Amino acid sequence: MLTDRFERVHDYLRISLTDTCNLRCVYCMPEEKIKCMPSSQLMSVDEIDQLARIFVNNGVRKIRLTGGEPLARKDAGEIIQCLSKYPVELTLTTNGVFADQYLDLFLKAGIRSLNVSLDTLSPASFFALTKRDLWEKTWRNIMLMIDAGLHVKTNTVVMKGVNDHEIVDFVALTKDLPIHVRFIEFMPFQGNSWEHDKVFPMSQMLELLAEKFSFIKLLDAKHDTAKKFKVLNYEGTFALISTMSEHFCAGCNRMRLTADGKMKNCLFSQSEVDLLGALRSGQEIEPLIQFCLDMKEKALGGQLLPDYEKIDAGALKNRSMIAIGG
Ligand code: SAM
Ligand code: SF4
């Protein structure tokens, strides 16, 4: 079992497949021109498999593929197929644009649930937020996935003055659709122009929703990052991910591998441990995984302040979100 200094057992690995993407979300991609990792620096299918096997042998029970856009990688299908042999819950976070091409494979690989980013219900705002005219395609693919029986959770990064007025419309979707909408507080990463007054905190989201809907709190599992709710008699659910206003680090079971094979013990960690370099030079990996976990801070990577209004985003030492893998 992989345990840190605070006795948190880590059984969930998020693997980033690439730092490239077909969209340009304002909160994720740095404003300056980005230099993508050369493909020689990326983990190959076989290297992903070797590292995943070591994590699984040490107790990992859930693997999420992410990125960048995981499905933008040419060999994404091969990677999904390869990891499906492990006794883990295999899942993905995707922008959904290519999902139609992978639907059969998802089902064959035993994927039951996926997270799909969707920040707006308006095609024009989608273009403004992502620089791509792909709202209809994304929406169509979300419907395809639901029709195929997949448990679809949408991720909406809520930014004050940008899309906070759509929260109610998103929850209204759950009336007739078995969809699980999730609202994520806007988080600071390198180059994403984060400012504390762009955060729309969970408490305000709940106040806003309480004016429109009668909802109940659902039980959350031990390691859940999202606080789940359901409007009475609605098909779907909604949830809030309150990283900035009320973190959930006490129950954290997550580890990350960047696309270039660096292990991060937290989304906000400054430290990284080069597992891919070690694998390529024939070193033992298990001690390095434990070394990385031993550096894990109690909360928020030891970098963010629990009072988000006091965070100096310019002083944070981290990658951009797209280069970490969300
Ligand atoms: N391309 C895939 C997607 O968009 O779902 C996977 C990668 S993306 C980096 C993973 C998740 O991180 C997405 O749900 C995205 O909305 C979220 N994300 C990116 N930047 C964020 C930020 N600054 N604050 C909060 N969530 C963010
Ligand atoms: Fe691409 Fe996902 Fe980042 Fe948007 S959030 S730019 S879809 S990686």
CSV table of C-alpha atoms and ligand atoms in Angstrom, one decimal:
chain,number,residue,atom,x,y,z
A,1,MET,CA,0.0,0.0,0.0
A,2,LEU,CA,1.2,3.5,-0.9
A,3,THR,CA,0.9,5.6,2.2
A,4,ASP,CA,2.1,9.1,3.0
A,5,ARG,CA,3.3,10.8,6.2
A,6,PHE,CA,-0.3,11.6,7.1
A,7,GLU,CA,-1.5,7.9,6.8
A,8,ARG,CA,-3.4,8.6,3.6
A,9,VAL,CA,-3.5,5.5,1.4
A,10,HIS,CA,-3.0,6.3,-2.2
A,11,ASP,CA,-4.8,4.0,-4.6
A,12,TYR,CA,-5.8,6.4,-7.4
A,13,LEU,CA,-3.4,7.3,-10.3
A,14,ARG,CA,-4.1,10.0,-12.9
A,15,ILE,CA,-2.0,9.6,-16.0
A,16,SER,CA,-1.6,12.4,-18.4
A,17,LEU,CA,-1.1,11.2,-22.0
A,18,THR,CA,-0.1,14.4,-23.6
A,19,ASP,CA,0.3,18.1,-23.0
A,20,THR,CA,-1.3,19.0,-26.3
A,21,CYS,CA,-4.9,19.7,-27.0
A,22,ASN,CA,-7.4,20.4,-29.7
A,23,LEU,CA,-9.0,23.2,-27.6
A,24,ARG,CA,-7.5,26.3,-26.1
A,25,CYS,CA,-9.4,26.8,-22.8
A,26,VAL,CA,-8.5,30.1,-21.3
A,27,TYR,CA,-8.2,28.8,-17.7
A,28,CYS,CA,-6.0,25.9,-18.7
A,29,MET,CA,-3.6,26.9,-21.5
A,30,PRO,CA,-1.0,29.5,-20.7
A,31,GLU,CA,-1.5,32.8,-22.5
A,32,GLU,CA,2.1,32.9,-23.8
A,33,LYS,CA,2.9,30.6,-26.8
A,34,ILE,CA,3.3,27.1,-25.5
A,35,LYS,CA,6.1,24.7,-26.4
A,36,CYS,CA,4.8,21.2,-26.4
A,37,MET,CA,6.9,18.3,-25.1
A,38,PRO,CA,8.8,16.6,-27.9
A,39,SER,CA,7.5,13.1,-28.5
A,40,SER,CA,10.8,11.5,-27.4
A,41,GLN,CA,10.0,12.9,-23.9
A,42,LEU,CA,6.6,11.4,-23.7
A,43,MET,CA,5.9,8.0,-22.1
A,44,SER,CA,5.4,5.4,-24.8
A,45,VAL,CA,2.6,2.9,-24.6
A,46,ASP,CA,4.9,0.3,-23.2
A,47,GLU,CA,6.4,2.7,-20.7
A,48,ILE,CA,2.9,3.7,-19.5
A,49,ASP,CA,2.1,0.1,-19.2
A,50,GLN,CA,5.3,-0.7,-17.2
A,51,LEU,CA,4.7,2.2,-14.8
A,52,ALA,CA,1.0,1.5,-14.4
A,53,ARG,CA,1.8,-2.2,-13.6
A,54,ILE,CA,4.1,-1.1,-10.7
A,55,PHE,CA,1.4,1.2,-9.3
A,56,VAL,CA,-1.2,-1.5,-9.6
A,57,ASN,CA,1.1,-4.0,-7.9
A,58,ASN,CA,1.3,-1.4,-5.0
A,59,GLY,CA,-2.4,-1.1,-4.5
A,60,VAL,CA,-3.7,1.3,-7.1
A,61,ARG,CA,-7.4,0.5,-7.9
A,62,LYS,CA,-8.3,3.4,-10.1
A,63,ILE,CA,-6.6,4.9,-13.1
A,64,ARG,CA,-7.8,8.1,-14.9
A,65,LEU,CA,-6.3,9.1,-18.3
A,66,THR,CA,-6.2,12.8,-18.8
A,67,GLY,CA,-4.0,15.5,-20.4
A,68,GLY,CA,-4.0,17.8,-22.4
A,69,GLU,CA,-6.6,16.0,-24.4
A,70,PRO,CA,-6.0,12.3,-23.9
A,71,LEU,CA,-8.0,11.3,-27.0
A,72,ALA,CA,-5.9,13.7,-29.1
A,73,ARG,CA,-3.0,11.3,-28.8
A,74,LYS,CA,-2.8,9.0,-31.8
A,75,ASP,CA,-2.2,5.9,-29.8
A,76,ALA,CA,-4.9,6.7,-27.1
A,77,GLY,CA,-6.9,3.6,-28.2
A,78,GLU,CA,-3.9,1.3,-27.8
A,79,ILE,CA,-3.2,2.8,-24.3
A,80,ILE,CA,-6.8,2.3,-23.2
A,81,GLN,CA,-6.8,-1.2,-24.5
A,82,CYS,CA,-3.5,-2.0,-22.8
A,83,LEU,CA,-4.6,-0.6,-19.4
A,84,SER,CA,-7.9,-2.4,-19.5
A,85,LYS,CA,-6.2,-5.6,-18.5
A,86,TYR,CA,-5.6,-4.3,-15.0
A,87,PRO,CA,-8.0,-4.9,-12.1
A,88,VAL,CA,-8.7,-1.2,-11.8
A,89,GLU,CA,-11.6,1.2,-12.4
A,90,LEU,CA,-10.4,2.7,-15.7
A,91,THR,CA,-11.7,6.1,-16.6
A,92,LEU,CA,-11.0,9.3,-18.5
A,93,THR,CA,-11.3,13.1,-18.4
A,94,THR,CA,-11.8,14.4,-21.9
A,95,ASN,CA,-13.2,17.4,-23.7
A,96,GLY,CA,-15.4,14.9,-25.6
A,97,VAL,CA,-14.7,16.2,-29.1
A,98,PHE,CA,-13.3,12.8,-30.3
A,99,ALA,CA,-15.4,10.6,-28.1
A,100,ASP,CA,-17.6,9.3,-30.9
A,101,GLN,CA,-14.5,7.6,-32.4
A,102,TYR,CA,-13.8,5.8,-29.2
A,103,LEU,CA,-17.3,4.8,-27.9
A,104,ASP,CA,-17.0,1.1,-28.8
A,105,LEU,CA,-13.5,0.9,-27.3
A,106,PHE,CA,-14.7,2.5,-24.1
A,107,LEU,CA,-17.4,-0.1,-23.7
A,108,LYS,CA,-15.0,-3.0,-24.7
A,109,ALA,CA,-12.4,-1.7,-22.2
A,110,GLY,CA,-14.9,-1.7,-19.4
A,111,ILE,CA,-15.0,2.0,-19.0
A,112,ARG,CA,-18.3,2.8,-17.3
A,113,SER,CA,-18.0,6.5,-16.3
A,114,LEU,CA,-16.3,9.5,-17.9
A,115,ASN,CA,-15.8,13.2,-17.1
A,116,VAL,CA,-16.4,15.6,-20.0
A,117,SER,CA,-15.5,19.3,-19.8
A,118,LEU,CA,-18.3,21.6,-20.7
A,119,ASP,CA,-18.1,25.2,-19.5
A,120,THR,CA,-21.1,26.6,-21.2
A,121,LEU,CA,-24.4,25.7,-22.9
A,122,SER,CA,-23.9,28.5,-25.5
A,123,PRO,CA,-22.0,27.8,-28.7
A,124,ALA,CA,-20.8,31.4,-28.9
A,125,SER,CA,-19.4,31.3,-25.3
A,126,PHE,CA,-17.8,28.0,-26.1
A,127,PHE,CA,-15.9,29.6,-28.9
A,128,ALA,CA,-14.9,32.5,-26.7
A,129,LEU,CA,-13.7,30.1,-24.0
A,130,THR,CA,-12.0,27.5,-26.1
A,131,LYS,CA,-11.2,29.3,-29.4
A,132,ARG,CA,-12.8,26.5,-31.3
A,133,ASP,CA,-16.3,26.2,-32.8
A,134,LEU,CA,-17.0,22.7,-31.4
A,135,TRP,CA,-19.9,23.1,-28.9
A,136,GLU,CA,-22.4,21.1,-31.1
A,137,LYS,CA,-19.9,18.3,-31.6
A,138,THR,CA,-19.2,18.1,-27.9
A,139,TRP,CA,-22.8,18.1,-27.0
A,140,ARG,CA,-23.7,15.5,-29.6
A,141,ASN,CA,-20.9,13.3,-28.2
A,142,ILE,CA,-22.1,13.7,-24.6
A,143,MET,CA,-25.6,12.6,-25.8
A,144,LEU,CA,-24.0,9.6,-27.6
A,145,MET,CA,-22.2,8.5,-24.5
A,146,ILE,CA,-25.3,8.8,-22.3
A,147,ASP,CA,-27.3,6.8,-24.9
A,148,ALA,CA,-24.6,4.2,-24.8
A,149,GLY,CA,-25.3,3.8,-21.0
A,150,LEU,CA,-22.1,5.6,-19.8
A,151,HIS,CA,-22.2,7.5,-16.6
A,152,VAL,CA,-21.3,11.0,-17.8
A,153,LYS,CA,-20.2,13.7,-15.5
A,154,THR,CA,-19.6,17.2,-17.0
A,155,ASN,CA,-17.0,19.5,-15.6
A,156,THR,CA,-17.7,23.2,-15.6
A,157,VAL,CA,-15.0,25.6,-14.4
A,158,VAL,CA,-17.0,28.4,-13.0
A,159,MET,CA,-15.5,31.9,-13.4
A,160,LYS,CA,-17.1,35.0,-12.0
A,161,GLY,CA,-18.6,37.2,-14.7
A,162,VAL,CA,-17.8,34.6,-17.4
A,163,ASN,CA,-20.2,31.6,-17.0
A,164,ASP,CA,-21.6,31.9,-13.4
A,165,HIS,CA,-24.9,32.9,-14.9
A,166,GLU,CA,-25.2,29.4,-16.5
A,167,ILE,CA,-25.1,27.4,-13.2
A,168,VAL,CA,-28.9,27.3,-13.0
A,169,ASP,CA,-29.2,26.2,-16.7
A,170,PHE,CA,-26.7,23.4,-16.1
A,171,VAL,CA,-28.7,22.1,-13.1
A,172,ALA,CA,-31.9,22.4,-15.1
A,173,LEU,CA,-30.4,19.9,-17.6
A,174,THR,CA,-30.5,17.2,-14.9
A,175,LYS,CA,-34.3,17.3,-14.9
A,176,ASP,CA,-34.7,15.0,-17.8
A,177,LEU,CA,-31.2,13.8,-18.6
A,178,PRO,CA,-29.3,11.2,-16.5
A,179,ILE,CA,-26.3,13.6,-16.5
A,180,HIS,CA,-24.1,14.6,-13.5
A,181,VAL,CA,-23.1,18.2,-13.8
A,182,ARG,CA,-20.1,19.3,-11.7
A,183,PHE,CA,-19.0,22.9,-11.0
A,184,ILE,CA,-15.3,23.4,-10.3
A,185,GLU,CA,-13.9,26.5,-8.6
A,186,PHE,CA,-11.4,28.3,-10.8
A,187,MET,CA,-7.8,27.3,-9.7
A,188,PRO,CA,-4.5,29.1,-10.2
A,189,PHE,CA,-1.8,27.6,-12.5
A,190,GLN,CA,1.1,29.0,-14.4
A,191,GLY,CA,0.0,31.5,-17.0
A,192,ASN,CA,-3.8,31.3,-16.5
A,193,SER,CA,-4.4,34.9,-15.2
A,194,TRP,CA,-6.0,33.7,-12.0
A,195,GLU,CA,-7.2,36.3,-9.6
A,196,HIS,CA,-9.1,35.6,-6.4
A,197,ASP,CA,-12.1,37.7,-7.4
A,198,LYS,CA,-12.6,35.5,-10.5
A,199,VAL,CA,-13.4,32.5,-8.1
A,200,PHE,CA,-17.1,31.9,-7.7
A,201,PRO,CA,-17.1,30.0,-4.4
A,202,MET,CA,-19.2,27.0,-3.5
A,203,SER,CA,-21.3,28.8,-0.9
A,204,GLN,CA,-22.4,31.4,-3.5
A,205,MET,CA,-23.3,28.6,-6.0
A,206,LEU,CA,-25.4,26.9,-3.3
A,207,GLU,CA,-27.2,30.1,-2.5
A,208,LEU,CA,-28.0,30.8,-6.1
A,209,LEU,CA,-29.2,27.2,-6.7
A,210,ALA,CA,-31.3,27.3,-3.5
A,211,GLU,CA,-33.4,30.2,-4.9
A,212,LYS,CA,-34.4,28.0,-7.9
A,213,PHE,CA,-34.4,24.4,-6.8
A,214,SER,CA,-35.3,22.1,-3.9
A,215,PHE,CA,-32.4,19.8,-3.6
A,216,ILE,CA,-31.0,17.2,-1.2
A,217,LYS,CA,-27.4,16.4,-0.2
A,218,LEU,CA,-26.3,13.0,-1.4
A,219,LEU,CA,-23.8,10.8,0.4
A,220,ASP,CA,-20.2,11.3,-0.7
A,221,ALA,CA,-17.7,8.5,-0.8
A,222,LYS,CA,-14.6,8.8,1.4
A,223,HIS,CA,-12.2,10.1,-1.3
A,224,ASP,CA,-14.7,12.1,-3.3
A,225,THR,CA,-13.6,15.6,-4.3
A,226,ALA,CA,-17.1,16.6,-5.3
A,227,LYS,CA,-19.9,17.3,-2.9
A,228,LYS,CA,-23.0,15.8,-4.5
A,229,PHE,CA,-26.6,17.0,-4.6
A,230,LYS,CA,-29.8,16.1,-6.3
A,231,VAL,CA,-32.8,18.2,-7.1
A,232,LEU,CA,-35.9,16.3,-5.9
A,233,ASN,CA,-37.4,14.0,-8.7
A,234,TYR,CA,-34.7,15.0,-11.2
A,235,GLU,CA,-32.9,12.3,-13.3
A,236,GLY,CA,-29.4,13.5,-12.8
A,237,THR,CA,-27.3,15.1,-10.1
A,238,PHE,CA,-25.1,18.1,-9.5
A,239,ALA,CA,-21.9,18.5,-7.5
A,240,LEU,CA,-19.5,21.1,-6.4
A,241,ILE,CA,-15.7,20.9,-6.3
A,242,SER,CA,-14.5,23.4,-3.8
A,243,THR,CA,-10.7,23.3,-4.1
A,244,MET,CA,-10.3,27.0,-3.4
A,245,SER,CA,-12.9,27.7,-0.7
A,246,GLU,CA,-13.0,24.4,1.1
A,247,HIS,CA,-10.3,21.9,0.2
A,248,PHE,CA,-10.7,18.2,0.6
A,249,CYS,CA,-7.0,17.2,1.1
A,250,ALA,CA,-7.6,15.2,4.3
A,251,GLY,CA,-9.2,12.4,2.2
A,252,CYS,CA,-6.7,12.6,-0.7
A,253,ASN,CA,-5.8,9.3,-2.4
A,254,ARG,CA,-4.5,10.7,-5.7
A,255,MET,CA,-1.1,10.6,-7.4
A,256,ARG,CA,-0.3,12.0,-10.8
A,257,LEU,CA,2.0,11.1,-13.7
A,258,THR,CA,2.7,13.9,-16.2
A,259,ALA,CA,2.9,13.0,-19.9
A,260,ASP,CA,6.7,13.2,-19.6
A,261,GLY,CA,6.7,10.6,-16.8
A,262,LYS,CA,7.2,12.9,-13.7
A,263,MET,CA,5.3,11.8,-10.6
A,264,LYS,CA,3.5,14.6,-8.8
A,265,ASN,CA,2.0,13.9,-5.3
A,266,CYS,CA,-0.5,16.7,-5.6
A,267,LEU,CA,-1.9,19.0,-8.3
A,268,PHE,CA,-0.3,21.9,-6.6
A,269,SER,CA,3.0,20.2,-5.6
A,270,GLN,CA,6.2,22.0,-6.5
A,271,SER,CA,8.2,18.8,-6.4
A,272,GLU,CA,8.3,16.1,-9.1
A,273,VAL,CA,10.1,12.8,-9.3
A,274,ASP,CA,11.3,11.6,-12.7
A,275,LEU,CA,9.9,8.0,-12.9
A,276,LEU,CA,10.3,7.8,-16.7
A,277,GLY,CA,14.0,8.8,-16.6
A,278,ALA,CA,14.5,6.2,-13.9
A,279,LEU,CA,12.6,3.5,-15.9
A,280,ARG,CA,14.7,4.3,-19.0
A,281,SER,CA,18.0,4.0,-17.0
A,282,GLY,CA,16.9,0.8,-15.3
A,283,GLN,CA,16.5,2.1,-11.8
A,284,GLU,CA,14.1,0.7,-9.3
A,285,ILE,CA,10.8,2.6,-9.4
A,286,GLU,CA,9.0,1.6,-6.2
A,287,PRO,CA,11.4,3.4,-3.8
A,288,LEU,CA,11.0,6.6,-6.0
A,289,ILE,CA,7.2,6.4,-5.8
A,290,GLN,CA,7.4,6.2,-2.0
A,291,PHE,CA,10.1,9.0,-2.0
A,292,CYS,CA,7.6,11.2,-3.9
A,293,LEU,CA,4.8,10.3,-1.5
A,294,ASP,CA,6.9,11.0,1.5
A,295,MET,CA,7.3,14.6,0.3
A,296,LYS,CA,3.5,15.1,0.0
A,297,GLU,CA,2.3,18.1,2.0
A,298,LYS,CA,-0.8,18.0,4.3
A,299,ALA,CA,-2.8,20.3,2.1
A,300,LEU,CA,-2.8,22.1,-1.3
A,301,GLY,CA,0.8,21.1,-2.1
A,302,GLY,CA,2.0,23.3,0.7
A,303,GLN,CA,1.7,26.2,-1.7
A,304,LEU,CA,-1.8,27.5,-1.8
A,305,LEU,CA,-3.3,29.2,1.3
A,306,PRO,CA,-6.6,27.9,2.6
A,307,ASP,CA,-7.8,31.5,2.4
A,308,TYR,CA,-7.8,31.8,-1.4
A,309,GLU,CA,-8.3,35.6,-1.2
A,310,LYS,CA,-4.7,35.8,0.1
A,311,ILE,CA,-3.1,33.7,-2.6
A,312,ASP,CA,-0.4,35.4,-4.7
A,313,ALA,CA,-0.7,33.4,-7.9
A,314,GLY,CA,2.5,34.9,-9.3
A,315,ALA,CA,4.5,33.3,-6.5
A,316,LEU,CA,3.3,29.7,-7.1
A,317,LYS,CA,5.9,27.3,-8.5
A,318,ASN,CA,4.0,24.8,-10.7
A,319,ARG,CA,3.4,23.9,-14.3
A,320,SER,CA,0.4,25.1,-16.3
A,321,MET,CA,-2.6,22.9,-15.9
A,322,ILE,CA,-2.3,21.5,-19.4
A,323,ALA,CA,1.3,20.4,-18.7
A,324,ILE,CA,0.3,18.7,-15.4
A,325,GLY,CA,-2.7,16.8,-16.5
A,326,GLY,CA,-5.9,17.8,-14.8
B,1,SAM,N1,-8.8,17.8,-21.9
B,1,SAM,C1,-9.5,17.1,-20.9
B,1,SAM,C2,-10.7,18.0,-20.4
B,1,SAM,O1,-10.7,19.1,-20.7
B,1,SAM,O2,-11.5,17.4,-19.7
B,1,SAM,C3,-8.6,16.7,-19.8
B,1,SAM,C4,-7.6,17.6,-19.2
B,1,SAM,S1,-8.2,19.1,-18.4
B,1,SAM,C5,-6.8,19.8,-17.9
B,1,SAM,C6,-8.9,18.3,-16.9
B,1,SAM,C7,-9.9,19.1,-16.1
B,1,SAM,O3,-9.2,20.2,-15.5
B,1,SAM,C8,-11.0,19.7,-17.0
B,1,SAM,O4,-12.2,19.4,-16.4
B,1,SAM,C9,-10.8,21.2,-16.9
B,1,SAM,O5,-12.0,21.9,-16.9
B,1,SAM,C10,-10.1,21.3,-15.5
B,1,SAM,N2,-9.3,22.5,-15.4
B,1,SAM,C11,-8.4,23.0,-16.2
B,1,SAM,N3,-7.9,24.2,-15.8
B,1,SAM,C12,-8.5,24.5,-14.6
B,1,SAM,C13,-8.5,25.5,-13.7
B,1,SAM,N4,-7.6,26.6,-13.8
B,1,SAM,N5,-9.3,25.5,-12.6
B,1,SAM,C14,-10.2,24.5,-12.4
B,1,SAM,N6,-10.2,23.4,-13.3
B,1,SAM,C15,-9.4,23.4,-14.4
B,2,SF4,FE1,-7.7,21.2,-23.5
B,2,SF4,FE2,-8.9,20.2,-21.4
B,2,SF4,FE3,-7.2,22.2,-21.1
B,2,SF4,FE4,-9.5,22.7,-22.3
B,2,SF4,S1,-9.2,22.0,-20.2
B,2,SF4,S2,-7.4,23.3,-23.1
B,2,SF4,S3,-9.9,20.8,-23.3
B,2,SF4,S4,-6.7,20.1,-21.8
